[in-house]
Short mmCIF file of C-alpha atoms in Angstrom, two decimals:
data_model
loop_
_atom_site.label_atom_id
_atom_site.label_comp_id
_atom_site.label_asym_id
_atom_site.label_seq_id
_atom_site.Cartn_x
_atom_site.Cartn_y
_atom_site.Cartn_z
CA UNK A 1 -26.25 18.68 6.65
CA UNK A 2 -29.55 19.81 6.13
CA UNK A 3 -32.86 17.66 6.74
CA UNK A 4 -36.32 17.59 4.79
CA UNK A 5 -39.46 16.68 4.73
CA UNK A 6 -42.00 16.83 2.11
CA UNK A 7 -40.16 19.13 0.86
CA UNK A 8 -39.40 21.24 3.63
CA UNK A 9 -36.35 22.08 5.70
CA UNK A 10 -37.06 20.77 9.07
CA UNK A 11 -33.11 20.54 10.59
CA UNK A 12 -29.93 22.10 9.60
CA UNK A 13 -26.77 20.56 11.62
CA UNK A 14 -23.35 19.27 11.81
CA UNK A 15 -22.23 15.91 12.89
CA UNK A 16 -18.55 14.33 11.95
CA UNK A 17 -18.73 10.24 10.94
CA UNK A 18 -16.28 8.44 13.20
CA UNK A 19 -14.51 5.11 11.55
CA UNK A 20 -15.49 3.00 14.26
CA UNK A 21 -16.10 -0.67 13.86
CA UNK A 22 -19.84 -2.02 15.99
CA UNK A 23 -19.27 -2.72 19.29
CA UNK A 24 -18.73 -6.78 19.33
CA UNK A 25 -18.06 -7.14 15.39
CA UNK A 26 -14.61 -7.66 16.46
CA UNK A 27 -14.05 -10.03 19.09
CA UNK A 28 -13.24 -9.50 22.33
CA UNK A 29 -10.56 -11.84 23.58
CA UNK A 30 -8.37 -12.62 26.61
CA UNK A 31 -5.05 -14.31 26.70
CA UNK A 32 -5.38 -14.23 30.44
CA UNK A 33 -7.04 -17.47 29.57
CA UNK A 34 -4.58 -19.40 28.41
CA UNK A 35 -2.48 -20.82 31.29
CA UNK A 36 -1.84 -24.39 30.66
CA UNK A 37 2.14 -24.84 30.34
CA UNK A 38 1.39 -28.26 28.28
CA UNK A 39 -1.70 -27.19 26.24
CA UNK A 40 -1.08 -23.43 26.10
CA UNK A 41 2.81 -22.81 25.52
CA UNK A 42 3.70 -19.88 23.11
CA UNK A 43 5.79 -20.92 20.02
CA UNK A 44 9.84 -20.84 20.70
CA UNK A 45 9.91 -18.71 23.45
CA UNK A 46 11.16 -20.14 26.59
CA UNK A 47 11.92 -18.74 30.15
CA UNK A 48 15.66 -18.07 30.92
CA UNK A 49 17.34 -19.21 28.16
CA UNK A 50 20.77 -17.49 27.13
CA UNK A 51 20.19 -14.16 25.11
CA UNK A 52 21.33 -13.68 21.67
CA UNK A 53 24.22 -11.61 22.16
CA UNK A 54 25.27 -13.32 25.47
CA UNK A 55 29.00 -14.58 26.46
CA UNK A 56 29.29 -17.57 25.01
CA UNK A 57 31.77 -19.06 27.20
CA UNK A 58 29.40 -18.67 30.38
CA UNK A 59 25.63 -18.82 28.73
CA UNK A 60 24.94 -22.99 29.53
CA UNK A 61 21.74 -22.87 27.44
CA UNK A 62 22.62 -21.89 24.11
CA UNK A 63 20.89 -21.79 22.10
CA UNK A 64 17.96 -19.95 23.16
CA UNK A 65 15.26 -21.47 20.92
CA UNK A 66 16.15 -24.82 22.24
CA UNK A 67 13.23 -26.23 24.63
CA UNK A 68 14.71 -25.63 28.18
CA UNK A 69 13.58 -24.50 30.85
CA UNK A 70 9.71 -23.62 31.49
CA UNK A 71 7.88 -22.22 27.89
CA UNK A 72 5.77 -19.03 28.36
CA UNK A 73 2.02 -19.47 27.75
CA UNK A 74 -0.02 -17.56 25.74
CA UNK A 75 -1.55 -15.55 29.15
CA UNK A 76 2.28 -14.71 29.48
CA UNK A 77 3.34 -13.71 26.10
CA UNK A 78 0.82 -14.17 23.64
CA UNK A 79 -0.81 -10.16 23.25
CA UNK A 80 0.36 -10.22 19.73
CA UNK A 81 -1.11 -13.84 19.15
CA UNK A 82 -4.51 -12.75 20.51
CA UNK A 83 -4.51 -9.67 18.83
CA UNK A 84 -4.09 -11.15 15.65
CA UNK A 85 -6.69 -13.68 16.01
CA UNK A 86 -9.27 -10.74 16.86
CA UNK A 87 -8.37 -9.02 13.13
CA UNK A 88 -9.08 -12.80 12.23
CA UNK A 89 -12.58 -13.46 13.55
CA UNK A 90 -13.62 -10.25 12.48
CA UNK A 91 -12.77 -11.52 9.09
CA UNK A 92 -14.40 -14.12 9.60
CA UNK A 93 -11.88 -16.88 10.47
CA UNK A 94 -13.31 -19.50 12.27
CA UNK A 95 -12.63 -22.27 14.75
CA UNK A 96 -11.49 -25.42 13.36
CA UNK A 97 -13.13 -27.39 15.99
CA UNK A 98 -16.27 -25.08 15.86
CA UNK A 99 -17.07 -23.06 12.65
CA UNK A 100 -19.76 -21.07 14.51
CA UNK A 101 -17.43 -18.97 16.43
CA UNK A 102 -14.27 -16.77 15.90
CA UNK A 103 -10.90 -18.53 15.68
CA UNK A 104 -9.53 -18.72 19.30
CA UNK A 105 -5.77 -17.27 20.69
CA UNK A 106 -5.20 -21.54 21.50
CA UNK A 107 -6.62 -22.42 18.10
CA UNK A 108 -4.39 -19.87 16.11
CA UNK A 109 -1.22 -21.03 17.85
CA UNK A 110 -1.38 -24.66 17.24
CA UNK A 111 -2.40 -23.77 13.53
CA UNK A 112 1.44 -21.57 13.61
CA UNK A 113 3.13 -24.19 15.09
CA UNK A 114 2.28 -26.45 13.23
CA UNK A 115 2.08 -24.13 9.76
CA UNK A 116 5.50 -22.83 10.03
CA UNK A 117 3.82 -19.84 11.24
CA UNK A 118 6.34 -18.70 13.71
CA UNK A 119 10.15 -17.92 12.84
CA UNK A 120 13.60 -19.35 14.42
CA UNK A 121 13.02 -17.19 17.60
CA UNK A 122 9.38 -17.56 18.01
CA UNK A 123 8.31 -14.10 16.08
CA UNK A 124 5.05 -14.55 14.22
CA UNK A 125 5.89 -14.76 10.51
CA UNK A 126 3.07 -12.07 9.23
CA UNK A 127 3.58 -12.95 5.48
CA UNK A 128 2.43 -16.65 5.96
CA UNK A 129 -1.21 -14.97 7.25
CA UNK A 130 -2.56 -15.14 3.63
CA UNK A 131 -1.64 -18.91 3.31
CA UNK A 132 -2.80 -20.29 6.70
CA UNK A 133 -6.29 -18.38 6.08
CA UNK A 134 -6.89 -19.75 2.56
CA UNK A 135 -6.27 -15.86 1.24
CA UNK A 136 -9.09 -14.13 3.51
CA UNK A 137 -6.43 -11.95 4.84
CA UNK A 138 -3.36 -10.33 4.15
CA UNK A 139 -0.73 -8.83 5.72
CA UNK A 140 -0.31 -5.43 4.64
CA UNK A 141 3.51 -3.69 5.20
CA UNK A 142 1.93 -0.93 3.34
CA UNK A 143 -0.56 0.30 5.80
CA UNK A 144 1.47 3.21 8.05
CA UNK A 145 -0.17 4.44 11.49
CA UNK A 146 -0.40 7.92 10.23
CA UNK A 147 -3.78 6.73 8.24
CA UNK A 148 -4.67 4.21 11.12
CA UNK A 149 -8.37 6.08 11.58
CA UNK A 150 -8.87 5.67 7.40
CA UNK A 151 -7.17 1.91 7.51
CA UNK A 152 -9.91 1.13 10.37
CA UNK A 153 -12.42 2.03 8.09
CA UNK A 154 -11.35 0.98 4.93
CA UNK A 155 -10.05 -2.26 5.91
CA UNK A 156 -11.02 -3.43 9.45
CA UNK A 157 -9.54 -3.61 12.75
CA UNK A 158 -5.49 -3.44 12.97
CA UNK A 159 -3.02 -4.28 15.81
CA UNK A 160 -0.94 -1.68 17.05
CA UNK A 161 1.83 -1.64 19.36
CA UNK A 162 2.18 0.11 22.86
CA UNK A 163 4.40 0.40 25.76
CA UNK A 164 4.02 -2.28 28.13
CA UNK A 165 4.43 -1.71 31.83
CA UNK A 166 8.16 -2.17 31.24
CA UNK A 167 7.92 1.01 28.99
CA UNK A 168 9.56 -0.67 25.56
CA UNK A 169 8.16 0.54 22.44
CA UNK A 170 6.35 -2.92 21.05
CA UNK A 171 5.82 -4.39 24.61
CA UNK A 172 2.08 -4.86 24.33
CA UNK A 173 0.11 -5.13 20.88
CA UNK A 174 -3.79 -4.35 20.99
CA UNK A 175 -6.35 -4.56 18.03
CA UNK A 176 -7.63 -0.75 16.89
CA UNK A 177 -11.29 -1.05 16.27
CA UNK A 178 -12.65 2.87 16.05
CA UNK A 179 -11.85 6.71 16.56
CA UNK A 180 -13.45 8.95 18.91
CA UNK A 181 -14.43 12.34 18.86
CA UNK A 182 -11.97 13.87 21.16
CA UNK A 183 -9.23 11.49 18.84
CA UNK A 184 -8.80 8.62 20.82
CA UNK A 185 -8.68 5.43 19.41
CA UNK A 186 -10.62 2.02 20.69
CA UNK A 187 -9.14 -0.76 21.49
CA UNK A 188 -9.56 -4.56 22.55
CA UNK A 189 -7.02 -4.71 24.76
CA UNK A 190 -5.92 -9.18 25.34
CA UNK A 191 -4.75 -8.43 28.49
CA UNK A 192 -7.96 -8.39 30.24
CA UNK A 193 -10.23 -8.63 27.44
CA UNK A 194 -11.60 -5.11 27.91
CA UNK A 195 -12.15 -2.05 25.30
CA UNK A 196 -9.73 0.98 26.58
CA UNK A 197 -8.99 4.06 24.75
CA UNK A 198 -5.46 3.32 23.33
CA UNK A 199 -3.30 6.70 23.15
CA UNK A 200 -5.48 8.33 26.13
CA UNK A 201 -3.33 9.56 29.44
CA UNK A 202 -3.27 6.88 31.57
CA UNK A 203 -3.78 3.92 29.68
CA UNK A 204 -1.17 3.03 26.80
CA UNK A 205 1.93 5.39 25.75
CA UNK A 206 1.30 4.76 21.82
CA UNK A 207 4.71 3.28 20.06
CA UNK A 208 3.30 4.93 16.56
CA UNK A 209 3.44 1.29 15.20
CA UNK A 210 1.18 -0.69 13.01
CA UNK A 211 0.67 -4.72 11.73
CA UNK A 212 -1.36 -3.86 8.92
CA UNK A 213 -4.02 -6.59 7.41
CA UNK A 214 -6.68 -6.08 4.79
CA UNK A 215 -9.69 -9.20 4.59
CA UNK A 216 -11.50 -10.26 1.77
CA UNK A 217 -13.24 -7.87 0.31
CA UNK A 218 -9.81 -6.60 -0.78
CA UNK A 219 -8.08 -7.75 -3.68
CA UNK A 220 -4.21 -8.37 -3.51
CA UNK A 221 -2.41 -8.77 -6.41
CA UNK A 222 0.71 -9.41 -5.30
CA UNK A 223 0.98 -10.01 -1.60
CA UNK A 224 4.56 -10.86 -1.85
CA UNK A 225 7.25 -9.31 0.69
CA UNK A 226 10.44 -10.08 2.72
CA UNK A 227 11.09 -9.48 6.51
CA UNK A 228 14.55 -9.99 8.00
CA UNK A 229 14.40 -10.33 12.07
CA UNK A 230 17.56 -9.60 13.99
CA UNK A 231 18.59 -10.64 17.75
CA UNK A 232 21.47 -8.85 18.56
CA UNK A 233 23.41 -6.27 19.82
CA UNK A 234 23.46 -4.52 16.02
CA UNK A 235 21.18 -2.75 13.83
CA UNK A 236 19.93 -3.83 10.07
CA UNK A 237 20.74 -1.48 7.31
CA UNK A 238 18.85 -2.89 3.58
CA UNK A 239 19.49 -1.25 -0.03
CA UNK A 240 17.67 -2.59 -2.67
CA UNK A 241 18.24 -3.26 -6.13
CA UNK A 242 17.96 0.74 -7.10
CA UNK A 243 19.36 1.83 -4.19
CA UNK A 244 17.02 2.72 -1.60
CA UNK A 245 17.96 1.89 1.84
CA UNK A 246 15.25 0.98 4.76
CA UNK A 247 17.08 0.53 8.66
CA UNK A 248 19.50 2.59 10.64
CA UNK A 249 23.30 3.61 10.10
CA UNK A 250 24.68 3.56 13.49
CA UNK A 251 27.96 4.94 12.12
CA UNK A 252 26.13 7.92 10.44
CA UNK A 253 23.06 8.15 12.59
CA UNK A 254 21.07 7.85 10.19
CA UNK A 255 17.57 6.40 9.47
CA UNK A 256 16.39 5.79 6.74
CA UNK A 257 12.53 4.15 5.03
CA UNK A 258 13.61 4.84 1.21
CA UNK A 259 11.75 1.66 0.14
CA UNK A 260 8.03 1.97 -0.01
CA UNK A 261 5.52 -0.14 1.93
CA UNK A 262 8.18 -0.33 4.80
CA UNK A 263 8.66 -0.54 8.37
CA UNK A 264 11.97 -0.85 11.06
CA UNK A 265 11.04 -1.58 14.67
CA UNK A 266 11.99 -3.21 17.77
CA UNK A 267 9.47 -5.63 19.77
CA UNK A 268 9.79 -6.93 23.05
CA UNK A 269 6.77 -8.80 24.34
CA UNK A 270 6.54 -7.78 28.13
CA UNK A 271 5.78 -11.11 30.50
CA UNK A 272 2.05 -10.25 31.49
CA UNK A 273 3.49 -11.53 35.44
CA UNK A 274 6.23 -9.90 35.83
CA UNK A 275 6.27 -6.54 33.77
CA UNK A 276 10.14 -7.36 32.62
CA UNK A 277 10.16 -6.92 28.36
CA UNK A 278 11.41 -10.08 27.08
CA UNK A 279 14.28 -10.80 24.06
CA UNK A 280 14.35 -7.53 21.74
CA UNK A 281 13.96 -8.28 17.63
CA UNK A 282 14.50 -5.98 15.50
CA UNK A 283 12.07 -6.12 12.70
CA UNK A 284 12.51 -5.36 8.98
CA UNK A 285 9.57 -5.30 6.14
CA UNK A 286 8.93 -4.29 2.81
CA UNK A 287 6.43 -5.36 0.70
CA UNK A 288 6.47 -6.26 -2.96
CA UNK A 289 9.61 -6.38 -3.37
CA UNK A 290 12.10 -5.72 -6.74
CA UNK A 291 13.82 -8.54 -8.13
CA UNK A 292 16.86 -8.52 -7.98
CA UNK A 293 20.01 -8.99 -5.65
CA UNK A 294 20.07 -6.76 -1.95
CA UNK A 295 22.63 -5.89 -0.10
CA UNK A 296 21.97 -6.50 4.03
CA UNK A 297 24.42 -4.97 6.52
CA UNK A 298 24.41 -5.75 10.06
CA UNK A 299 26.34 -2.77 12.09
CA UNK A 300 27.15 -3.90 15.43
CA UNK A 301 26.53 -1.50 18.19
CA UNK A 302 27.48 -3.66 21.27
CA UNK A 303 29.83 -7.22 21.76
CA UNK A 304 28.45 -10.13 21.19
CA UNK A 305 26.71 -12.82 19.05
CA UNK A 306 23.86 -11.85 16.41
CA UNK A 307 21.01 -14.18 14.55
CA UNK A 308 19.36 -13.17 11.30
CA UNK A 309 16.06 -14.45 9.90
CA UNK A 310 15.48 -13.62 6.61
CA UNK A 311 11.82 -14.77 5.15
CA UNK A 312 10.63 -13.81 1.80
CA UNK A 313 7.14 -14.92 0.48
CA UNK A 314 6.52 -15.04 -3.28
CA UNK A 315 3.58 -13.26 -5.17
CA UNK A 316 1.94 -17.33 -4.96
CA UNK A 317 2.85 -17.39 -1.48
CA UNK A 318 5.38 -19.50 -1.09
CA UNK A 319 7.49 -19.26 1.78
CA UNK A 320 11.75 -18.95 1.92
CA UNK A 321 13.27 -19.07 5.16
CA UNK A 322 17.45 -18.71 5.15
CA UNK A 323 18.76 -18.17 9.16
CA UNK A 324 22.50 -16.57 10.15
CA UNK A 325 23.41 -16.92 13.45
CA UNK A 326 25.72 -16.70 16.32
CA UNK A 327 27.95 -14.50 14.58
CA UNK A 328 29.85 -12.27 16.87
CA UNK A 329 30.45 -8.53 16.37
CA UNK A 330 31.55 -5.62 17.96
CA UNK A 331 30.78 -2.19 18.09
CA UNK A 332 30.66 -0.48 14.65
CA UNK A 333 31.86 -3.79 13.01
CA UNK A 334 30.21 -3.78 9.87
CA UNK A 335 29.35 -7.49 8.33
CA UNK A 336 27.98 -7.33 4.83
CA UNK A 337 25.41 -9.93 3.17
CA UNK A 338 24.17 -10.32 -0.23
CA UNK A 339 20.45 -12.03 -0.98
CA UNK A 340 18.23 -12.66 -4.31
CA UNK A 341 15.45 -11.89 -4.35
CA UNK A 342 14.09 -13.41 -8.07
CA UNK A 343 10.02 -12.57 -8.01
CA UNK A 344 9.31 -15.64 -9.47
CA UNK A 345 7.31 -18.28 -8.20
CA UNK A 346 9.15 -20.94 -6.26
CA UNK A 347 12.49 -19.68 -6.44
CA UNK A 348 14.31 -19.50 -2.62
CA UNK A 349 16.38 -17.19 -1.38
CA UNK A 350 19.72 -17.24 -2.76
CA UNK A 351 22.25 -15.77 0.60
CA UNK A 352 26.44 -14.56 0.62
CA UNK A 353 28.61 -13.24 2.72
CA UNK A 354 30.34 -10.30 1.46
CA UNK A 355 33.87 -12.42 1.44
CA UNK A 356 34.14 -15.16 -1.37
CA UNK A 357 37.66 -15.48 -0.85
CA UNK A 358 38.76 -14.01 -4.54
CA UNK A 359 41.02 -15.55 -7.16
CA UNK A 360 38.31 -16.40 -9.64
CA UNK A 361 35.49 -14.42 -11.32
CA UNK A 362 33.07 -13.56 -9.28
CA UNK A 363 30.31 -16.14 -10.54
CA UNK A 364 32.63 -19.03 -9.49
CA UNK A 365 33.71 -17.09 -6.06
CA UNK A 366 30.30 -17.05 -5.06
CA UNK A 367 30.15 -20.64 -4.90
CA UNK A 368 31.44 -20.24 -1.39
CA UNK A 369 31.06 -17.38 1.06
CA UNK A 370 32.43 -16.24 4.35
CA UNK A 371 31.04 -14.32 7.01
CA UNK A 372 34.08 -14.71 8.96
CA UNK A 373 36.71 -14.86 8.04
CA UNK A 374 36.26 -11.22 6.21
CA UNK A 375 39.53 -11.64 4.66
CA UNK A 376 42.08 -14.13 3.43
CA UNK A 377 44.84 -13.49 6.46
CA UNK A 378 43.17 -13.29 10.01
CA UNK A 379 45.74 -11.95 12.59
CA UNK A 380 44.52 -13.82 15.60
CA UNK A 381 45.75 -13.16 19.24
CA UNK A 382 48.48 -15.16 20.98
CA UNK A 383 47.30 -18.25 22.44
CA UNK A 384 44.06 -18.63 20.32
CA UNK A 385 43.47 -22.25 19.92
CA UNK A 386 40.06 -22.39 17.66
CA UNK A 387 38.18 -20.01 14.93
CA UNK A 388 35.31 -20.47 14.13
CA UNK A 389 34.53 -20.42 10.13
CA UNK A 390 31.07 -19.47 8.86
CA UNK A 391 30.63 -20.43 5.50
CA UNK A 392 27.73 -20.27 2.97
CA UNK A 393 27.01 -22.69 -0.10
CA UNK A 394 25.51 -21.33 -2.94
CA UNK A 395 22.35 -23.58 -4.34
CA UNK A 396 24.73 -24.04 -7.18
CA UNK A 397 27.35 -25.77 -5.68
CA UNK A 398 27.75 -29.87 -5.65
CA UNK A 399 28.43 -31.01 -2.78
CA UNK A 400 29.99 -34.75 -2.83
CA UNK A 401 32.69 -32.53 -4.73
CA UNK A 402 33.52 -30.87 -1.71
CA UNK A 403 36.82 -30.75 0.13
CA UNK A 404 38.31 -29.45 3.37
CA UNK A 405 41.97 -29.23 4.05
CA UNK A 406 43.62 -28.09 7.18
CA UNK A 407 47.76 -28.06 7.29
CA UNK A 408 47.56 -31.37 5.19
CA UNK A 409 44.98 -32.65 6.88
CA UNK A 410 41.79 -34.04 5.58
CA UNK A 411 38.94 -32.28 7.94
CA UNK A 412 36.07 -32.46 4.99
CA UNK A 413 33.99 -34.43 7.70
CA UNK A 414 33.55 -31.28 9.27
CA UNK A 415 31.71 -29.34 6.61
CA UNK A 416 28.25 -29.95 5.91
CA UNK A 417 27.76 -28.96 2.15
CA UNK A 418 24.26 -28.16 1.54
CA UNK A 419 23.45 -26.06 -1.30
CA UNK A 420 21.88 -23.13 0.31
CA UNK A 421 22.82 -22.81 3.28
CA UNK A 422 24.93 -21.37 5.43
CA UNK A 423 27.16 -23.31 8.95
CA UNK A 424 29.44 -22.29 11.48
CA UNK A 425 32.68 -24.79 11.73
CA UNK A 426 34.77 -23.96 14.66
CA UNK A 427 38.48 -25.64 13.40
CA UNK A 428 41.59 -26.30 15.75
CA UNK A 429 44.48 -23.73 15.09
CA UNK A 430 48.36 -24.12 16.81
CA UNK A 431 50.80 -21.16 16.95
CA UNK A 432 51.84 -19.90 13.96
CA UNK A 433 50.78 -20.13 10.22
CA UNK A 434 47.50 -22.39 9.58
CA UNK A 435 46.34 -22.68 6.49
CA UNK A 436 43.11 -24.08 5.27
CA UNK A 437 42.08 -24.96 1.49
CA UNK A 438 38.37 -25.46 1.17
CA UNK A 439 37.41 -26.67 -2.66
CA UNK A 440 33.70 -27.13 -4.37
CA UNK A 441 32.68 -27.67 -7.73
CA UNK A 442 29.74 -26.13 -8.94
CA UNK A 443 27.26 -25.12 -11.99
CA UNK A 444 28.04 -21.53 -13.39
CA UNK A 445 25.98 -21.23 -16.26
CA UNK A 446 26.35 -24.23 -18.89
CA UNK A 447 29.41 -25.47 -17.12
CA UNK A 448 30.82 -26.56 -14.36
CA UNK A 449 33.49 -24.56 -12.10
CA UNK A 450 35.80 -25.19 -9.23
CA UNK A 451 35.93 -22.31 -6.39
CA UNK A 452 39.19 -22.80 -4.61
CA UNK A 453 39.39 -20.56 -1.43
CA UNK A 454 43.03 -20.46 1.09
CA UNK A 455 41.98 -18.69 4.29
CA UNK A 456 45.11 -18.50 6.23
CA UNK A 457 44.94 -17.77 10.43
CA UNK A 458 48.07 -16.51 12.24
CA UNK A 459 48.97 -16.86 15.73
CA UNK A 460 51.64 -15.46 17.01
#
């Protein structure tokens, strides 16, 4: 660049513009702070409960977002938390209890818990962002961390994920405020409320992962988008309704991010105390999403149970919520689900199971869904006493029309026939043939069907 005055050339150099945000524009926060178990606990997540994926006949505590046990506080578990409420005050969301300063790590979890702002497990539920801040910012699937130097500057600071001390990708999350010369990028780190150089030797290994917001000097059109969580010993495979595919194959080893505005990662939030990374989720986005019907596959790549959380918001921001869970699986079991995905405002989530027991066409089938039994006949080993059924009800379905019957026996008190949703219904089985009817009537188009399903269980 070359410099003048009246009309003379006084300077001629070079000089490179780094995208860093002003020192203190962002805040600077610690969730060191936060270490009251009453006044400070973090969400759902709770000290020593039974892992998804545990043995069931020895785990005491199931399930594990039940409240037992000591909760972690936000100085223990809350890095993500206090991250996100630094991209907040720099946006300019305030305290509710003082709108002079920046919303605070405390402040932004009771507004979650008490929003509907954290999932099943205790995962912040990034879509809802937009809602709880009355639209000053959005979550934004479609920012990547290849362009996290032009997202800084374009859009503001954005948290990133790192290797805690337990060295898991998505241990630690930090809030990227700038770029330095030698390529380095600042940070405000919540651990001890100090600016490092994230990616620099000796500080944070870099996990190449970014949660993506834009504020509101942005418009968002549509700031719809679905994320499906999964706690298990399995990995999440999506196709859409053109037939991209976003998540892993483990039978193929394949990965694949066909959809656009996309991301598949773990996160394990490390304990801040002891170092040890905490529950792994595996975490599934795309935003503004087709409408139209997806197909989800969970591929199991270890024994034992699985949850799924699958949350879609709408282009008006309204929120749908369906959860699977404790569903076992083994190793390259594959268990299929179908969702809907409509676009338009209001309309929830519409979940199956792959099975829909046959015999009719497959508008009245889908009336009821299985995601176990996978078949009419299960072969069951000798001496098995119970199965446990996991059935889904289609929105469609009405449910005082619903009946059970096991070997003759009236065992509709077990079922819990709510149109859209989804139960697990453990039944008694004896030695040899059992046979159980389940009925439901239900509105297919302009008139009213019957689904009729005969899942027979053998043991010899």
């Amino acid at each position: 660049m070359r410099f003048f005055y009246n009309g003379q050339q006084y300077e001629q150099r070079q000089f490179k513009v780094l995208p860093q945000i002003k020192e203190g524009e962002v805040p600077l926060l610690d969730q060191t702070l936060y270490t009251d178990p009453v006044l400070h606990h973090y969400d759902h997540i709770y000290k020593n409960p039974c892992m998804i994926g545990s043995d069931p006949e020895t785990c005491t505590l199931w399930p594990p977002y039940l409240p037992i046990g000591q909760p972690y506080t936000i100085k223990v578990k809350g890095c993500a938390l206090t991250s996100l409420a630094m991209v907040l005050g720099y946006h300019g969301v305030k305290s509710p209890n003082d709108p002079s300063t920046p919303i605070a790590p405390d402040e932004l979890n009771t507004l979650l818990k008490n929003s509907g702002g954290y999932s099943r497990w205790g995962n912040i539920r990034w879509g809802k962002i937009r809602a709880l801040t009355g639209g000053r910012v959005t979550f934004a699937p479609e920012l990547s961390f290849g362009n996290l130097a032009d997202n800084i500057c374009n859009y503001g600071p954005q948290m990133v994920g790192a290797e805690g001390s337990a060295g898991v990708p998505n241990s630690h999350f930090l809030a990227a405020t700038g770029l330095d010369s030698a390529g380095h990028f600042l940070v405000n780190d919540p651990w001890r409320s100090s600016a490092k150089w994230y990616g620099e030797l000796n500080t944070w290994t870099v996990s190449n992962s970014i949660r993506g917001f834009v504020g509101p000097d942005y418009m968002v059109t549509d700031p719809s988008g679905v994320t499906i969580r999964l706690h298990s010993p399995a990995e999440l495979l999506v196709t859409d309704p053109q037939g991209r595919r976003l998540g892993v194959d483990p039978s193929l080893g394949q990965r694949y991010q066909e959809i656009p505005s996309s991301y598949y990662q773990d996160i394990s939030l490390a304990d801040i105390e002891t170092g040890e990374a905490g529950n792994r989720t595996k975490e599934l986005t795309f935003g503004t999403p087709l409408g139209g019907e997806y197909i989800l596959d969970v591929i199991g790549t270890g024994s034992g149970m699985y949850a799924v959380e699958i949350d879609a918001i709408d282009e008006a921001m309204n929120d749908s919520l369906r959860v699977i869970e404790e569903v076992p699986v083994t190793p390259g079991e594959r268990h299929r689900y179908r969702f809907t995905f409509s676009g338009v405002a209001g309309s929830p989530l519409e979940i199956q199971a792959d099975f829909n027991g046959g015999g009719q066409s497959s508008k009245v089938n889908s009336l009821l869904s299985y995601s176990g039994p996978w078949e009419s006949q299960t072969h069951l080993a000798a001496g098995a006493t119970a199965y446990s059924v996991f059935v889904f009800y289609s929105r469609n379905i009405l449910p005082q029309t619903f009946r059970a019957v096991l070997e003759g026996v009236d065992v509709t008190s077990m079922f819990h026939p709510v149109p859209g949703t989804n139960e697990r219904v453990t039944i008694p089985l004896v030695s040899g043939r059992n046979l159980l009817h389940l009925t439901v009537d239900g509105n297919v188009g302009t008139r009213i069907a019957s689904d009729s399903d005969r899942l027979i269980f053998v043991v010899p």
